[in-house]
Every structure is written in C-alpha cells, then in structure tokens.
Amino acid sequence: MEKVVYAMASLRFISGLLEVLGGLTMLYFGTASKALQVNGLLALVGPFVLIAVTAFGVVGIADGVSVRRIILLIVGVACILFATRT
C-alpha cells in the first residue's frame, strides 16, 4: 500500500475522531448555544480535511495522470467548496 494512502486515511480518521469528540462536547455542555459554537468549529475542519486529503491524493497520482485531469480534479474540488459556502 502506498504511503499516500496512509496519509489520506490518517487525516480522515483524525477528522472522524474530531467529529465524535465534538458530539460528546455538545452533550457535555447541554445547551443549544454551546452546541452551535462547537458545530461552527467543526465546520471549519471539514473543508480543510477535504482540501488536504485531495492534495495528498493528487500528489500520489501526479506521475500517472495527465495535467489536464489533475486540473479538472482541482476545479471539481473548488466547485464543491464554492457550492457549499454560506
């Protein structure tokens, strides 16, 4: 298995752990206002993880894929981020 895959999976595991800890933190505080604050912090993590995991993946496949396809992939990720912004 490639090292890039380990890096991508590790980031996803860390992201999932942060989501679980965020949910537990919401339960601990028990108020809607604190839960919204925690949710806001978690919302900052999501796009970062998406960009980082995609960057690792692009680096991992860069030698076997044409530049055109890499550009299309980056444009696709940018479209996802643009479409989900508030």
PDB file of C-alpha atoms in Angstrom:
ATOM      1  CA  MET A   1       0.000   0.000   0.000  1.00  0.00           C
ATOM      2  CA  GLU A   2       1.267   3.465  -0.839  1.00  0.00           C
ATOM      3  CA  LYS A   3       2.337   5.931   1.860  1.00  0.00           C
ATOM      4  CA  VAL A   4      -0.039   8.496   0.396  1.00  0.00           C
ATOM      5  CA  VAL A   5      -2.984   6.225   1.170  1.00  0.00           C
ATOM      6  CA  TYR A   6      -1.878   6.008   4.806  1.00  0.00           C
ATOM      7  CA  ALA A   7      -1.678   9.807   4.984  1.00  0.00           C
ATOM      8  CA  MET A   8      -5.128  10.208   3.422  1.00  0.00           C
ATOM      9  CA  ALA A   9      -6.702   7.617   5.717  1.00  0.00           C
ATOM     10  CA  SER A  10      -4.986   9.093   8.778  1.00  0.00           C
ATOM     11  CA  LEU A  11      -6.436  12.520   8.061  1.00  0.00           C
ATOM     12  CA  ARG A  12      -9.907  11.021   7.660  1.00  0.00           C
ATOM     13  CA  PHE A  13      -9.556   9.079  10.932  1.00  0.00           C
ATOM     14  CA  ILE A  14      -8.457  12.243  12.749  1.00  0.00           C
ATOM     15  CA  SER A  15     -11.364  14.143  11.217  1.00  0.00           C
ATOM     16  CA  GLY A  16     -13.789  11.446  12.345  1.00  0.00           C
ATOM     17  CA  LEU A  17     -12.341  11.488  15.841  1.00  0.00           C
ATOM     18  CA  LEU A  18     -12.793  15.268  15.984  1.00  0.00           C
ATOM     19  CA  GLU A  19     -16.436  14.844  14.917  1.00  0.00           C
ATOM     20  CA  VAL A  20     -17.073  12.301  17.674  1.00  0.00           C
ATOM     21  CA  LEU A  21     -15.338  14.499  20.257  1.00  0.00           C
ATOM     22  CA  GLY A  22     -17.404  17.439  19.034  1.00  0.00           C
ATOM     23  CA  GLY A  23     -20.616  15.492  19.544  1.00  0.00           C
ATOM     24  CA  LEU A  24     -19.548  14.466  23.036  1.00  0.00           C
ATOM     25  CA  THR A  25     -18.631  18.078  23.806  1.00  0.00           C
ATOM     26  CA  MET A  26     -22.099  19.192  22.711  1.00  0.00           C
ATOM     27  CA  LEU A  27     -23.654  16.646  25.046  1.00  0.00           C
ATOM     28  CA  TYR A  28     -21.378  17.716  27.887  1.00  0.00           C
ATOM     29  CA  PHE A  29     -22.331  21.392  27.652  1.00  0.00           C
ATOM     30  CA  GLY A  30     -26.004  20.612  27.026  1.00  0.00           C
ATOM     31  CA  THR A  31     -27.073  23.981  25.621  1.00  0.00           C
ATOM     32  CA  ALA A  32     -28.009  24.916  22.082  1.00  0.00           C
ATOM     33  CA  SER A  33     -25.727  27.967  22.072  1.00  0.00           C
ATOM     34  CA  LYS A  34     -22.644  25.953  23.062  1.00  0.00           C
ATOM     35  CA  ALA A  35     -23.598  23.197  20.605  1.00  0.00           C
ATOM     36  CA  LEU A  36     -23.742  25.788  17.814  1.00  0.00           C
ATOM     37  CA  GLN A  37     -20.307  27.081  18.781  1.00  0.00           C
ATOM     38  CA  VAL A  38     -18.849  23.574  18.685  1.00  0.00           C
ATOM     39  CA  ASN A  39     -20.620  22.950  15.374  1.00  0.00           C
ATOM     40  CA  GLY A  40     -19.072  26.115  13.961  1.00  0.00           C
ATOM     41  CA  LEU A  41     -15.600  24.926  14.890  1.00  0.00           C
ATOM     42  CA  LEU A  42     -16.286  21.547  13.313  1.00  0.00           C
ATOM     43  CA  ALA A  43     -17.491  23.263  10.149  1.00  0.00           C
ATOM     44  CA  LEU A  44     -14.043  24.836   9.806  1.00  0.00           C
ATOM     45  CA  VAL A  45     -12.356  21.450   9.951  1.00  0.00           C
ATOM     46  CA  GLY A  46     -14.374  19.837   7.117  1.00  0.00           C
ATOM     47  CA  PRO A  47     -13.119  21.919   4.183  1.00  0.00           C
ATOM     48  CA  PHE A  48      -9.548  21.761   5.450  1.00  0.00           C
ATOM     49  CA  VAL A  49      -9.672  17.972   5.576  1.00  0.00           C
ATOM     50  CA  LEU A  50     -11.244  17.817   2.100  1.00  0.00           C
ATOM     51  CA  ILE A  51      -8.506  20.004   0.636  1.00  0.00           C
ATOM     52  CA  ALA A  52      -5.698  18.218   2.475  1.00  0.00           C
ATOM     53  CA  VAL A  53      -6.857  14.693   1.566  1.00  0.00           C
ATOM     54  CA  THR A  54      -7.401  15.731  -2.053  1.00  0.00           C
ATOM     55  CA  ALA A  55      -3.953  17.333  -2.155  1.00  0.00           C
ATOM     56  CA  PHE A  56      -2.362  14.115  -0.878  1.00  0.00           C
ATOM     57  CA  GLY A  57      -4.297  12.146  -3.470  1.00  0.00           C
ATOM     58  CA  VAL A  58      -3.283  14.450  -6.321  1.00  0.00           C
ATOM     59  CA  VAL A  59       0.351  14.242  -5.269  1.00  0.00           C
ATOM     60  CA  GLY A  60       0.042  10.466  -5.140  1.00  0.00           C
ATOM     61  CA  ILE A  61      -1.339  10.154  -8.666  1.00  0.00           C
ATOM     62  CA  ALA A  62       0.502  13.066 -10.268  1.00  0.00           C
ATOM     63  CA  ASP A  63       3.043  10.895 -12.031  1.00  0.00           C
ATOM     64  CA  GLY A  64       0.435   8.665 -13.683  1.00  0.00           C
ATOM     65  CA  VAL A  65      -2.245  11.178 -14.655  1.00  0.00           C
ATOM     66  CA  SER A  66      -2.229  13.918 -17.245  1.00  0.00           C
ATOM     67  CA  VAL A  67      -2.046  17.546 -16.185  1.00  0.00           C
ATOM     68  CA  ARG A  68      -5.467  18.123 -17.758  1.00  0.00           C
ATOM     69  CA  ARG A  69      -7.107  15.574 -15.467  1.00  0.00           C
ATOM     70  CA  ILE A  70      -5.384  16.959 -12.379  1.00  0.00           C
ATOM     71  CA  ILE A  71      -6.645  20.440 -13.266  1.00  0.00           C
ATOM     72  CA  LEU A  72     -10.170  19.035 -13.713  1.00  0.00           C
ATOM     73  CA  LEU A  73      -9.912  17.396 -10.301  1.00  0.00           C
ATOM     74  CA  ILE A  74      -8.817  20.638  -8.661  1.00  0.00           C
ATOM     75  CA  VAL A  75     -11.617  22.544 -10.421  1.00  0.00           C
ATOM     76  CA  GLY A  76     -14.082  19.927  -9.166  1.00  0.00           C
ATOM     77  CA  VAL A  77     -12.943  20.363  -5.570  1.00  0.00           C
ATOM     78  CA  ALA A  78     -13.165  24.143  -5.970  1.00  0.00           C
ATOM     79  CA  CYS A  79     -16.733  23.756  -7.255  1.00  0.00           C
ATOM     80  CA  ILE A  80     -17.651  21.664  -4.199  1.00  0.00           C
ATOM     81  CA  LEU A  81     -16.201  24.279  -1.854  1.00  0.00           C
ATOM     82  CA  PHE A  82     -17.886  27.130  -3.732  1.00  0.00           C
ATOM     83  CA  ALA A  83     -21.269  25.384  -3.756  1.00  0.00           C
ATOM     84  CA  THR A  84     -21.211  24.696  -0.029  1.00  0.00           C
ATOM     85  CA  ARG A  85     -20.149  28.114   1.184  1.00  0.00           C
ATOM     86  CA  THR A  86     -22.636  30.194   3.125  1.00  0.00           C
TER      87      THR A  86
END
